[in-house]
mmCIF file of C-alpha atoms in Angstrom:
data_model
loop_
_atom_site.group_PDB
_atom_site.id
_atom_site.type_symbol
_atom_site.label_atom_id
_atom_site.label_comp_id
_atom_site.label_asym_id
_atom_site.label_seq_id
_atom_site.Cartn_x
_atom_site.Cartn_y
_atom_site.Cartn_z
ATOM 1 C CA UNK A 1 35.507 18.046 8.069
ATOM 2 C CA UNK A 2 36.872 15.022 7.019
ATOM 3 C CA UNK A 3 36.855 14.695 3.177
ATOM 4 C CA UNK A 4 38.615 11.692 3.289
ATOM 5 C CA UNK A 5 35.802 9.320 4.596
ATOM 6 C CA UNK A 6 33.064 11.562 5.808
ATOM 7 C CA UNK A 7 30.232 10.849 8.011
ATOM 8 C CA UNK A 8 26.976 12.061 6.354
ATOM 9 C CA UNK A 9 23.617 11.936 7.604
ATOM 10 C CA UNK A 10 21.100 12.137 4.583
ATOM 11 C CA UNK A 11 17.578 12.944 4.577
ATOM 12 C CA UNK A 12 15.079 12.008 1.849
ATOM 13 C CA UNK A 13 11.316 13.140 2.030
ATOM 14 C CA UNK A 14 10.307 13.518 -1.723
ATOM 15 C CA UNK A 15 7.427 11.587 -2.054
ATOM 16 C CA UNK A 16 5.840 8.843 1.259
ATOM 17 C CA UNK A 17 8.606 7.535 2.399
ATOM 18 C CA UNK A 18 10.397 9.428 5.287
ATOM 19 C CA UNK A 19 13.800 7.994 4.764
ATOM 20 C CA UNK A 20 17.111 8.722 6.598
ATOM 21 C CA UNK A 21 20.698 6.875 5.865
ATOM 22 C CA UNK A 22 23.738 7.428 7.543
ATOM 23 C CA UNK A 23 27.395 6.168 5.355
ATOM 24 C CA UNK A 24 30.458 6.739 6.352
ATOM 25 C CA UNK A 25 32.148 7.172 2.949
ATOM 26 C CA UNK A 26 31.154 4.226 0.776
ATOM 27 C CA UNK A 27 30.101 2.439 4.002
ATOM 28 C CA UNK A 28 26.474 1.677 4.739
ATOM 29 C CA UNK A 29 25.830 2.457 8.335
ATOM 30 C CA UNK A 30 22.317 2.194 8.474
ATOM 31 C CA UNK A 31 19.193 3.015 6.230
ATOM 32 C CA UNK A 32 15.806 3.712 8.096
ATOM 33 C CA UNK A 33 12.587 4.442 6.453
ATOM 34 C CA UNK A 34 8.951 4.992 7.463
ATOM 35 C CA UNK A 35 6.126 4.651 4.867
ATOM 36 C CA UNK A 36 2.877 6.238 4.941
ATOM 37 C CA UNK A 37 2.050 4.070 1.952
ATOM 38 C CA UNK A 38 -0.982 2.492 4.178
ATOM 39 C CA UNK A 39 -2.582 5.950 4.696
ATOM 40 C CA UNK A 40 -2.437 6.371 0.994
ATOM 41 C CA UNK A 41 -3.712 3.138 -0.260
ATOM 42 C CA UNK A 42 -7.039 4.062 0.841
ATOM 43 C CA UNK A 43 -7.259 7.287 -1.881
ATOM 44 C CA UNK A 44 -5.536 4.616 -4.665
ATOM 45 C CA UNK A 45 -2.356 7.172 -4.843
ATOM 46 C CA UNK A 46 -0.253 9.144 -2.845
ATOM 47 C CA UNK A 47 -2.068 12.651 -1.755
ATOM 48 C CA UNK A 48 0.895 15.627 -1.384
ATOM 49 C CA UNK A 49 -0.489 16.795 2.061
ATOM 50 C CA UNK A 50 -1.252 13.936 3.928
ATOM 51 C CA UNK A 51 2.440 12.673 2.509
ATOM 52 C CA UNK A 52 3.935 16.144 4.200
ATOM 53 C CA UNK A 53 2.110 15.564 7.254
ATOM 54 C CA UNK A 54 3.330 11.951 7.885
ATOM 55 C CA UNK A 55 6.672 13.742 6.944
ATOM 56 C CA UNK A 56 6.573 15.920 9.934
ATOM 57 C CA UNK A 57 5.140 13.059 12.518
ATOM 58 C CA UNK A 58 7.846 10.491 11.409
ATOM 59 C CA UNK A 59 11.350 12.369 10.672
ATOM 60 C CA UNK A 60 12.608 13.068 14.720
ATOM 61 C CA UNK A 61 11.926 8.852 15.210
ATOM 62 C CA UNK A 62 12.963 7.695 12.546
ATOM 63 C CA UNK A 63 16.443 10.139 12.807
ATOM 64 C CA UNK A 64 16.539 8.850 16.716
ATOM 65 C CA UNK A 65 16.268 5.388 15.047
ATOM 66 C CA UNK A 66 19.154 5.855 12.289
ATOM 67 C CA UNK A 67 21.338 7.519 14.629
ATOM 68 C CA UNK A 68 20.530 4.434 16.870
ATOM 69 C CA UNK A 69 21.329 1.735 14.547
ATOM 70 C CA UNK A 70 24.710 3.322 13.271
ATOM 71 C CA UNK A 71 26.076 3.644 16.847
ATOM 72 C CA UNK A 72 26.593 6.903 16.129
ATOM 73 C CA UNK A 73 26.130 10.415 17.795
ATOM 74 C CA UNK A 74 24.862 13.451 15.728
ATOM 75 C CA UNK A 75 27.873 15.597 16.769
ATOM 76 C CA UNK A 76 29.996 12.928 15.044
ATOM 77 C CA UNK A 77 28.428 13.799 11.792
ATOM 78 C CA UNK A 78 30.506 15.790 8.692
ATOM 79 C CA UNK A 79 27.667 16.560 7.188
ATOM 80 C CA UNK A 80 24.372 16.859 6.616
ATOM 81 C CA UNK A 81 22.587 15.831 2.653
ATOM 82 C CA UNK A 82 19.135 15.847 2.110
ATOM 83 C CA UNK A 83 16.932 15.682 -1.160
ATOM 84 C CA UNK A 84 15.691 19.342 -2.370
ATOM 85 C CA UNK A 85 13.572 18.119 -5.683
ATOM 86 C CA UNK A 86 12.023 16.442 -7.733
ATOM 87 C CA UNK A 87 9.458 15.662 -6.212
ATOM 88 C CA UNK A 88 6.501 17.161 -3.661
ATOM 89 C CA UNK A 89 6.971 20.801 -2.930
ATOM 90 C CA UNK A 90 5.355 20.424 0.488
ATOM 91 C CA UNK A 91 6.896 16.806 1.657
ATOM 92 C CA UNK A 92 10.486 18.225 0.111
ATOM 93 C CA UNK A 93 9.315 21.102 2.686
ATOM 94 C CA UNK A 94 9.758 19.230 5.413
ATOM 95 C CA UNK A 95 12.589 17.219 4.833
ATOM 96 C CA UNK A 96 14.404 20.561 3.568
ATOM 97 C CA UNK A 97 13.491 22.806 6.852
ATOM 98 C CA UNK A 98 14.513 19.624 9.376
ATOM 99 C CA UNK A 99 17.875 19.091 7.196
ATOM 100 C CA UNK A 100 18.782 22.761 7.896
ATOM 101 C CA UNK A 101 17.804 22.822 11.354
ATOM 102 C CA UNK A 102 19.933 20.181 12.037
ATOM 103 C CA UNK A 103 22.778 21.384 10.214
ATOM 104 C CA UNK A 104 22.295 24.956 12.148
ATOM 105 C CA UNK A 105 21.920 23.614 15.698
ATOM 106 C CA UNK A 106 24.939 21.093 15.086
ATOM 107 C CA UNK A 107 27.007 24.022 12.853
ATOM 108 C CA UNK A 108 27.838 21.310 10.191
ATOM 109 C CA UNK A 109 27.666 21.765 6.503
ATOM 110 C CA UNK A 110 24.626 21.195 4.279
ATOM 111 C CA UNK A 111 24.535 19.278 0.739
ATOM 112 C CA UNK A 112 21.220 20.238 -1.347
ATOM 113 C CA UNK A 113 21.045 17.339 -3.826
ATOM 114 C CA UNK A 114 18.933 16.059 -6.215
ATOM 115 C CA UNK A 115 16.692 12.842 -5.530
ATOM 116 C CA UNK A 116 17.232 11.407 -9.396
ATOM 117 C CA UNK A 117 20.855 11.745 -8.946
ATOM 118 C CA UNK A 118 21.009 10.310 -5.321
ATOM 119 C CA UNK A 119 19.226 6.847 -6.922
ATOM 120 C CA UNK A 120 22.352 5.801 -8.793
ATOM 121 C CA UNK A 121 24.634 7.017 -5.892
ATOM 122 C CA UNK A 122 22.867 3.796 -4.147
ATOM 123 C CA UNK A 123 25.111 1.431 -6.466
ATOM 124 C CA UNK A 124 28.215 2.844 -4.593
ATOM 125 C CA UNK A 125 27.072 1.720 -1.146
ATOM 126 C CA UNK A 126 28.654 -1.541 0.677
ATOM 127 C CA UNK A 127 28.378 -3.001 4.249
ATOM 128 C CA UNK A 128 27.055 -5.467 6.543
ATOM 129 C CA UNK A 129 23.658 -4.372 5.776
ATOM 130 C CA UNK A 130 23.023 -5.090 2.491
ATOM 131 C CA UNK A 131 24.218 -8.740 3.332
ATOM 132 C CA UNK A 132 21.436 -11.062 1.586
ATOM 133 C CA UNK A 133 20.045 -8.395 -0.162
ATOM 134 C CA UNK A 134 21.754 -9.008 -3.544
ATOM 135 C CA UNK A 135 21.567 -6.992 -7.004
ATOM 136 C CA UNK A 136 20.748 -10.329 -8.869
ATOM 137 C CA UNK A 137 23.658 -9.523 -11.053
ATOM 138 C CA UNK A 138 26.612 -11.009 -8.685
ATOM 139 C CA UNK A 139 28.580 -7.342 -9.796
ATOM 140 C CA UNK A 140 30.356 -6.483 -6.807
ATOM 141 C CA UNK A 141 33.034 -4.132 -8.899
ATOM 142 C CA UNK A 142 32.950 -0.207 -8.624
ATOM 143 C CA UNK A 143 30.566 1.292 -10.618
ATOM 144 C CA UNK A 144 32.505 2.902 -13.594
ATOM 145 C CA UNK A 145 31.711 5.941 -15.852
ATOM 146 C CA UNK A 146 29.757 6.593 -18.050
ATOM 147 C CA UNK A 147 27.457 4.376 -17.740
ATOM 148 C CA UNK A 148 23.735 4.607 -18.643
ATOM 149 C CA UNK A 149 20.785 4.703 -16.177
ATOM 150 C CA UNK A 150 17.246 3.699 -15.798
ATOM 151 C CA UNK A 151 15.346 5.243 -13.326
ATOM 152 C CA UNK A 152 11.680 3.765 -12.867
ATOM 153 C CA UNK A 153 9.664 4.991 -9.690
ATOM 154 C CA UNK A 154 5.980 6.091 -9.398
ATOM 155 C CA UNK A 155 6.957 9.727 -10.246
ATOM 156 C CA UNK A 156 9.900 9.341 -12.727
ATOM 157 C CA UNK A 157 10.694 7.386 -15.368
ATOM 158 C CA UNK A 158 13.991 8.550 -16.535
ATOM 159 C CA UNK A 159 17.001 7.730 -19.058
ATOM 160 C CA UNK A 160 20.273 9.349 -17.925
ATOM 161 C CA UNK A 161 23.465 9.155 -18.749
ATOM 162 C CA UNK A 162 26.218 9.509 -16.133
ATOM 163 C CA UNK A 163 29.515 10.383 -17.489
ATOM 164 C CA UNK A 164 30.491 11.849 -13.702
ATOM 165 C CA UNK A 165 28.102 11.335 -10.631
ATOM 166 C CA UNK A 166 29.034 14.003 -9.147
ATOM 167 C CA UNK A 167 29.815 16.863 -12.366
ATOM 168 C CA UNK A 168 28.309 15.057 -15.377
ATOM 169 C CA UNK A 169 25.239 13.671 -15.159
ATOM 170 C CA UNK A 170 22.708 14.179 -18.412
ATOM 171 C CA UNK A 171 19.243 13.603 -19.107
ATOM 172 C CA UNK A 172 18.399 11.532 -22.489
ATOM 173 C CA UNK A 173 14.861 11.398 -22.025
ATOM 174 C CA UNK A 174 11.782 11.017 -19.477
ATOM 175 C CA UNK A 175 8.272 10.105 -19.391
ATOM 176 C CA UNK A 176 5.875 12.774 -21.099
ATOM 177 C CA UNK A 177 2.922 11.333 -19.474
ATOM 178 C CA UNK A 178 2.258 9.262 -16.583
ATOM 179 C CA UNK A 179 5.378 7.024 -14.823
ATOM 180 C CA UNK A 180 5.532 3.832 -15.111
ATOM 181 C CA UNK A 181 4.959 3.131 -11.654
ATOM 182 C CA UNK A 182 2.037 5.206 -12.103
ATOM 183 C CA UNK A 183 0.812 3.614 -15.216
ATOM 184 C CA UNK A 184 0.941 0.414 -12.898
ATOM 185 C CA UNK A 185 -1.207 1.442 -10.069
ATOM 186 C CA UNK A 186 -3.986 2.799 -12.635
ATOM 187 C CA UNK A 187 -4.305 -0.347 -15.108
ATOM 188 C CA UNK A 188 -4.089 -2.450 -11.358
ATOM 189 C CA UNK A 189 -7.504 -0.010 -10.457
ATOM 190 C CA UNK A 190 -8.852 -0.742 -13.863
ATOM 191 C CA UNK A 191 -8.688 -4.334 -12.648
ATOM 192 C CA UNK A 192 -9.930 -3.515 -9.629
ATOM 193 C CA UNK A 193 -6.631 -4.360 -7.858
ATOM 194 C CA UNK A 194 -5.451 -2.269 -4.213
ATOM 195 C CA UNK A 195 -2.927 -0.378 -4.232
ATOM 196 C CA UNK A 196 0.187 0.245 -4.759
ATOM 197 C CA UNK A 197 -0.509 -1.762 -8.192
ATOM 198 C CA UNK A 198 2.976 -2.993 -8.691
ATOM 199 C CA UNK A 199 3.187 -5.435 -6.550
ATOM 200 C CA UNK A 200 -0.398 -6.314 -7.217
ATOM 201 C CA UNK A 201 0.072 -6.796 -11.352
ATOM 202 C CA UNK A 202 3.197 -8.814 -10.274
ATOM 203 C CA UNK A 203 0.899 -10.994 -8.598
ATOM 204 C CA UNK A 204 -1.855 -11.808 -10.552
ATOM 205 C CA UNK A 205 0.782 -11.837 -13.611
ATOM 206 C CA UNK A 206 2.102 -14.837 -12.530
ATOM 207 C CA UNK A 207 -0.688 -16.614 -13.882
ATOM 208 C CA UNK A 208 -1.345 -15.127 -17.018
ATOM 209 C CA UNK A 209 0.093 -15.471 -20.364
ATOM 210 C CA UNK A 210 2.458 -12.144 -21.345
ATOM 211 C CA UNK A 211 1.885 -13.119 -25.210
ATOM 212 C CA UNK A 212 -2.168 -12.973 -24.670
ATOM 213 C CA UNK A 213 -2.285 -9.477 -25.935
ATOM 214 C CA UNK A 214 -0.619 -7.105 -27.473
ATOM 215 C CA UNK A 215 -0.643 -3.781 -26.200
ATOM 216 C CA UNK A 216 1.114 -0.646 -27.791
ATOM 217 C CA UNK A 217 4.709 0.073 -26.473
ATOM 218 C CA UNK A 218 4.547 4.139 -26.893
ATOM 219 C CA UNK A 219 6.803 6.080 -28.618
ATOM 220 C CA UNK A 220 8.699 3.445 -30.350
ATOM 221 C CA UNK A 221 7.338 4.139 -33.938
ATOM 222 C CA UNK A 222 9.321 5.152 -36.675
ATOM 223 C CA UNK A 223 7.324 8.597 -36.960
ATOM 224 C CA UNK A 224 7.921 9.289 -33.102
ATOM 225 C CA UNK A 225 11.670 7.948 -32.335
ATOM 226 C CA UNK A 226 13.092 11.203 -34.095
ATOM 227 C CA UNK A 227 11.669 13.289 -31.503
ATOM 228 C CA UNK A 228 11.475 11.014 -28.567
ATOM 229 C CA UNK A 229 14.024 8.866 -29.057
ATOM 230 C CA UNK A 230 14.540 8.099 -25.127
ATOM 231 C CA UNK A 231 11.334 9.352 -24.209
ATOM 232 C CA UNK A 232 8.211 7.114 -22.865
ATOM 233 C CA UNK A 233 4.697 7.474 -22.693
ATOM 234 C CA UNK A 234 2.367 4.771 -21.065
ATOM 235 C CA UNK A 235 -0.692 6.791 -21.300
ATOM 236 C CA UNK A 236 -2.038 5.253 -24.425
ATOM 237 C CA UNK A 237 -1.116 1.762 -22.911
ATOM 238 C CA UNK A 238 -2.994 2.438 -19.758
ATOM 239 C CA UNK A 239 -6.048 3.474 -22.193
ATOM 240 C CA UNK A 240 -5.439 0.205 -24.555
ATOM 241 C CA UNK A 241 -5.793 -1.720 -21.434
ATOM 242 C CA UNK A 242 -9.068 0.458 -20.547
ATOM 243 C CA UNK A 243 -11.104 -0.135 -23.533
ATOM 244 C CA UNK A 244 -9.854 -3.951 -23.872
ATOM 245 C CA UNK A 245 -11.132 -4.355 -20.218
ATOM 246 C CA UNK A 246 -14.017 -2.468 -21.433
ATOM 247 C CA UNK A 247 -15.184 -4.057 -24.292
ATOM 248 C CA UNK A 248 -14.895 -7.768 -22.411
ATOM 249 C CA UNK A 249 -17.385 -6.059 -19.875
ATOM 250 C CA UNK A 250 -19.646 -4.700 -22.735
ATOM 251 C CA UNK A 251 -20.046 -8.024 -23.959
ATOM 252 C CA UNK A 252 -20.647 -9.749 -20.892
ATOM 253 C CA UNK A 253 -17.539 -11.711 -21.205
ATOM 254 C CA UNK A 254 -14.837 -12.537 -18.164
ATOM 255 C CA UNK A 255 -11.767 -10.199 -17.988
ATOM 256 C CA UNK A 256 -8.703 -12.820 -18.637
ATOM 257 C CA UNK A 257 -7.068 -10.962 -15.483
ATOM 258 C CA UNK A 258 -3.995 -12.918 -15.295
ATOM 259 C CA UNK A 259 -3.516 -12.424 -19.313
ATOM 260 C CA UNK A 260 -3.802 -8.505 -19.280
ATOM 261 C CA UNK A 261 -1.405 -7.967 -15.928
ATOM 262 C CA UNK A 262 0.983 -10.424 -17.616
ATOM 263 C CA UNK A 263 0.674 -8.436 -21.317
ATOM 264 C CA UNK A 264 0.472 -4.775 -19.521
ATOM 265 C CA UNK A 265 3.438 -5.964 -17.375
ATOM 266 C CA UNK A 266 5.296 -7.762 -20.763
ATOM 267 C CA UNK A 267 4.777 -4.112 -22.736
ATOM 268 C CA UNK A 268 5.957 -1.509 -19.633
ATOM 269 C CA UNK A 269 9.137 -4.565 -19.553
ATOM 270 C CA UNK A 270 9.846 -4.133 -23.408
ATOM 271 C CA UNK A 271 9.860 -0.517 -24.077
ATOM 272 C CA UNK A 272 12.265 0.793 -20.838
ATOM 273 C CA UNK A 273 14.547 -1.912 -21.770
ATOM 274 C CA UNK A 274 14.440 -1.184 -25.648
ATOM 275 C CA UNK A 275 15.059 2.426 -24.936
ATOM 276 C CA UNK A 276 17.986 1.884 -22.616
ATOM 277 C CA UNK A 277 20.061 -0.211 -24.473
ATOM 278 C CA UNK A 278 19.042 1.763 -27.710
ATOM 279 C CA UNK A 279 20.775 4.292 -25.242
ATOM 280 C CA UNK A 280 23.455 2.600 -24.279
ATOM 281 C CA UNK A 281 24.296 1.538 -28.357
ATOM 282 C CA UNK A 282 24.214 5.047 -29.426
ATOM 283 C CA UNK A 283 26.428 6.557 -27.257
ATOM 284 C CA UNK A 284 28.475 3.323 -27.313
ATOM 285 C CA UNK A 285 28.287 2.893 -23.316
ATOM 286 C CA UNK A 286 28.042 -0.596 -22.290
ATOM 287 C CA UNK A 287 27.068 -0.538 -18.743
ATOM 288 C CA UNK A 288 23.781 -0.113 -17.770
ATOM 289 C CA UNK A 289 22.273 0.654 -14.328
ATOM 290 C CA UNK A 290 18.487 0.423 -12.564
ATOM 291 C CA UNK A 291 17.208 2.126 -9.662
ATOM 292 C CA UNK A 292 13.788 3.183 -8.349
ATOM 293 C CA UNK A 293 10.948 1.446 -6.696
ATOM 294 C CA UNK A 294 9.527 -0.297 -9.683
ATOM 295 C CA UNK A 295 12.562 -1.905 -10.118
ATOM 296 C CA UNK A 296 11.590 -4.345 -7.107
ATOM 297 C CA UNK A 297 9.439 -6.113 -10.267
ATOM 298 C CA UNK A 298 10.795 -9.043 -10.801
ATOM 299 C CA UNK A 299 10.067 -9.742 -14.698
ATOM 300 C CA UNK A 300 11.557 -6.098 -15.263
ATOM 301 C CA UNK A 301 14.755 -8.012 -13.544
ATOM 302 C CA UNK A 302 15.148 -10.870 -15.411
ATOM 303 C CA UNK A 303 14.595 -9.460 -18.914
ATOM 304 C CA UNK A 304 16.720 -7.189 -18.058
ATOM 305 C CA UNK A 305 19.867 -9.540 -17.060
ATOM 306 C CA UNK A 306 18.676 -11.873 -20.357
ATOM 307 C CA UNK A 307 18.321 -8.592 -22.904
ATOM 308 C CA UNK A 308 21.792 -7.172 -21.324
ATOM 309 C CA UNK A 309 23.523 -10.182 -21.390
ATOM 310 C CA UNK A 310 22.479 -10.976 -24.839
ATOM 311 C CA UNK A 311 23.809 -7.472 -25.671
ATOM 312 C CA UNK A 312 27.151 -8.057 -24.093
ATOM 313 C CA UNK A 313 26.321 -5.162 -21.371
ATOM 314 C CA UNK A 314 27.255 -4.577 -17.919
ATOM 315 C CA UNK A 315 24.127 -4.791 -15.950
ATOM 316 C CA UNK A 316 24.301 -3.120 -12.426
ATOM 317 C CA UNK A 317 20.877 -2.986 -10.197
ATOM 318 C CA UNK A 318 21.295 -1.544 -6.587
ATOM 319 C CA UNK A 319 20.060 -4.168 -3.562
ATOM 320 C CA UNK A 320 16.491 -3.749 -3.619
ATOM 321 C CA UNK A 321 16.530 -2.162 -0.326
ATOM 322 C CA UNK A 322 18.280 0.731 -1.848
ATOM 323 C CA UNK A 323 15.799 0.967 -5.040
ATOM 324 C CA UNK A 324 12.882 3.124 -3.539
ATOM 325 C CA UNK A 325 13.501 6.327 -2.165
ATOM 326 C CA UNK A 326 16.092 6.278 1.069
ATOM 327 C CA UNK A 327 18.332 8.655 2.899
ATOM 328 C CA UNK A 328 21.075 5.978 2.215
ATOM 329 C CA UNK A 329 21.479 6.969 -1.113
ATOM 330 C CA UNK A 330 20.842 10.776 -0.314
ATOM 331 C CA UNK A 331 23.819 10.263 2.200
ATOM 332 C CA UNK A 332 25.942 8.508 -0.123
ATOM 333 C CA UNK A 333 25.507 11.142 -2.999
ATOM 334 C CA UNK A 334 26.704 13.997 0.158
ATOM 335 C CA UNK A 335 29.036 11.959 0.263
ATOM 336 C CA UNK A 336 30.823 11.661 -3.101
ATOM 337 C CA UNK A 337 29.993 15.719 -3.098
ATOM 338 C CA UNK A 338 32.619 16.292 -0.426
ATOM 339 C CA UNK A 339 35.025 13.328 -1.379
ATOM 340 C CA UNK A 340 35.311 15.321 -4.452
ATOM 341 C CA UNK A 341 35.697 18.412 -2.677
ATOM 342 C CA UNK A 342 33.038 20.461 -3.607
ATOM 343 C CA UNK A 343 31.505 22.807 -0.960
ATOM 344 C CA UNK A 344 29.170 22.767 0.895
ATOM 345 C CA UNK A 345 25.454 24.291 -0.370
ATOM 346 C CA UNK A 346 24.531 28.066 1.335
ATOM 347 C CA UNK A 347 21.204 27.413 3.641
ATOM 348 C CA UNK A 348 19.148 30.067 1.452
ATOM 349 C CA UNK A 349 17.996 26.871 -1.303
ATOM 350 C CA UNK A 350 14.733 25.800 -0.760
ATOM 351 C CA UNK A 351 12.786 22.779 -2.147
ATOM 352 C CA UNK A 352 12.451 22.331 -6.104
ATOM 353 C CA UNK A 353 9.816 20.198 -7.104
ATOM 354 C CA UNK A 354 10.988 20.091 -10.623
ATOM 355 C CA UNK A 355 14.663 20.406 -10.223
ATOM 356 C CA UNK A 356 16.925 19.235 -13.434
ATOM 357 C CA UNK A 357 18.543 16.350 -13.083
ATOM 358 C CA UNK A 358 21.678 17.866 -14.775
ATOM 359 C CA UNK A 359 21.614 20.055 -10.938
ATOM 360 C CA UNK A 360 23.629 17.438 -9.478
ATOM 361 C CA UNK A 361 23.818 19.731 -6.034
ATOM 362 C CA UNK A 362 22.025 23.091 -5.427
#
C-alpha cells in the first residue's frame, strides 16, 4: 500500500445522500453524490428506510460514476474508507456491507471512520475540482492544530475541538435537543414552508427584518452555561416561534413571514457563533472551522467571517461542495489514517449509529 500518497475510495451513506469521493492523498479526484432528498420532501423529513433503500438503488452508479470521473480503476485503489456512525443504523447498513464487499473482492484494506470526524477532514482537500467553489475566507494555508470546530447539519450540531485529526479529536458540547438543521426545517413547516427548510428560511429571510423579534438563544443563561457551556438547544426557540406564529393567527392578524425567518434565522446565527468562539477563548485556540450542510446558509457565513474577524480568529469553512455529507471527505479522513500509519480496521465492525466522536477510526 502506498502510505505515502494513497489512493482511497470513501463511501458515505449516513443519512440521504449516497456519497462516494475518491483523493489521492490531499488530492481531490472526484466527489459524486446522489440525493434522495426529493423522495423525502414529501414526508417534511428524512424517513430511515426509504433513506436505506435509495442507499441500496444508488451506491453501484454512483461508484461506476466516481470511478469514472477520477480516471481511475478500482484495482488501483489503496484503500477503501467508509462512514460507520453517527448516523442511521440501516442507511450506515448499507454503505458499511458495500464498503466491505468491495474491500473483500478487491483484497484491499478497510478504514471504519467516523462521519463527524470525516467533516473537518474536508478542509484538507485541494484540486481542480473545487475550482470556483471557494470557502469565502480566501485561506488557502494548511489547516493547523488545534483548532476548534463547528459542525451544523440536520442531525448534529456539534462543538469539537481538534488538537490531532487523526488521534485527538474531543467533543466540547452538542445539541441536547433537536439540530439546528432540524430546528430549521420545523419553524420553515410552522410557516408552512417545503422542505428542506434551510434553504427555504434563507429565502423568505431576505426580506424580513432579523431585529423584528427577539427569540430566546438557549442555553446561554447564566444559570445554564455552568452545565452546558458548549451545549445548544433550539427546542424552546422552535416553540417561541410556535406560539408567536400562533398567537398572530389567534388574533386574526398576518404572520410578518419575512420578520420571523429573518429573527429565527438571526437567533440559530448568534448562539453557534457565541458558543464557538466562547470555545475557542477558553481554550485559547484561535482558529476556528465550519462544516456541515447548514453551513451552505449564507447569513451563518458572513457573521461568522465579521464575529471572527472582529475576534482576531482564523476562520476556515470547507468549499460548500464539501459541507454536506460526501465520500470526499470520508476518503480524505482514510486517508490521513494511513498517511499516519495507522492500520487498517478488522472487517468484524459494523455500523454505530451513535458512535463518539472521540472514535476517530473503529
Amino acid at each position: 500500500m502506498n502510505r505515502a500518497d494513497p489512493l482511497v475510495l470513501g463511501i458515505e451513506t449516513s443519512c440521504d445522500e449516497t456519497g462516494i469521493g475518491i483523493v489521492r492523498g490531499t488530492t481531490l479526484l472526484s466527489n459524486t453524490i446522489a440525493s434522495s432528498m426529493d423522495e423525502h420532501a414529501r414526508y417534511g423529513g428524512v424517513v430511515p428506510e426509504i433513506a436505506a433503500r435509495a442507499h441500496l438503488d444508488e451506491l453501484v452508479p454512483v461508484i461506476t460514476a466516481a470511478v469514472a470521473e477520477a480516471g481511475i480503476r478500482l484495482s488501483d485503489l489503496d484503500a477503501i474508507a467508509v462512514t460507520c456512525g453517527p448516523g442511521l443504523s440501516g442507511a450506515l447498513m448499507v454503505g458499511v456491507g458495500a464498503a466491505k464487499a468491495l474491500a473483500v473482492a478487491l483484497d484491499k484494506p478497510i478504514y471504519a471512520v467516523n462521519h463527524l470526524v470525516g467533516h473537518v477532514g474536508a478542509d484538507l482537500l485541494q484540486g481542480d475540482l473545487l475550482h470556483g467553489d471557494t470557502t469565502n475566507t480566501g485561506d488557502a494555508a494548511p489547516l493547523e492544530y488545534p483548532t476548534i470546530a463547528l459542525l451544523v447539519s440536520g442531525g448534529h450540531t456539534s462543538l469539537l475541538l481538534v488538537r490531532d485529526l487523526v488521534s485527538d479529536v474531543e467533543l466540547l458540547g452538542e445539541t441536547i435537543d433537536d439540530a439546528a438543521g432540524e430546528a430549521f426545517d420545523k419553524v420553515a413547516r410552522l410557516l408552512s414552508l417545503p422542505y428542506p427548510g434551510g434553504p427555504q428560511i434563507d429565502r423568505v429571510a431576505l426580506g424580513g427584518n432579523p431585529k423584528a423579534i427577539r427569540f430566546p438563544r438557549g442555553l446561554s443563561q447564566p444559570k445554564d452555561m455552568a452545565a452546558h457551556r458548549y451545549d445548544f438547544s433550539f427546542s424552546g426557540l422552535k416553540t417561541s416561534v410556535a406560539r408567536f406564529v400562533e398567537q398572530r393567527q389567534d388574533a386574526g392578524e398576518p404572520v410578518p413571514i419575512g420578520d420571523v425567518a429573518a429573527s429565527f434565522r438571526e437567533a440559530v446565527v448568534d448562539i453557534l457563533l457565541t458558543k464557538a468562539l466562547a470555545a475557542c477563548a477558553d481554550y485559547g485556540v484561535p482558529r476556528l472551522l465550519l462544516g456541515g450542510g447548514v453551513i451552505a446558509n449564507k447569513r451563518l457565513r458572513e457573521v461568522a467571517i465579521d464575529r471572527t474577524d472582529a475576534a482576531g480568529i482564523v476562520l476556515r469553512i470547507p468549499p460548500l461542495s464539501l459541507c454536506t455529507d460526501n465520500g470526499a471527505m470520508i476518503a480524505a479522513l482514510g486517508a490521513q489514517l494511513i498517511m499516519a500509519g495507522h492500520e487498517p480496521s478488522t472487517v468484524e465492525f459494523g455500523a454505530d449509529s451513535t458512535l463518539p466522536v472521540g472514535q476517530i477510526q473503529v
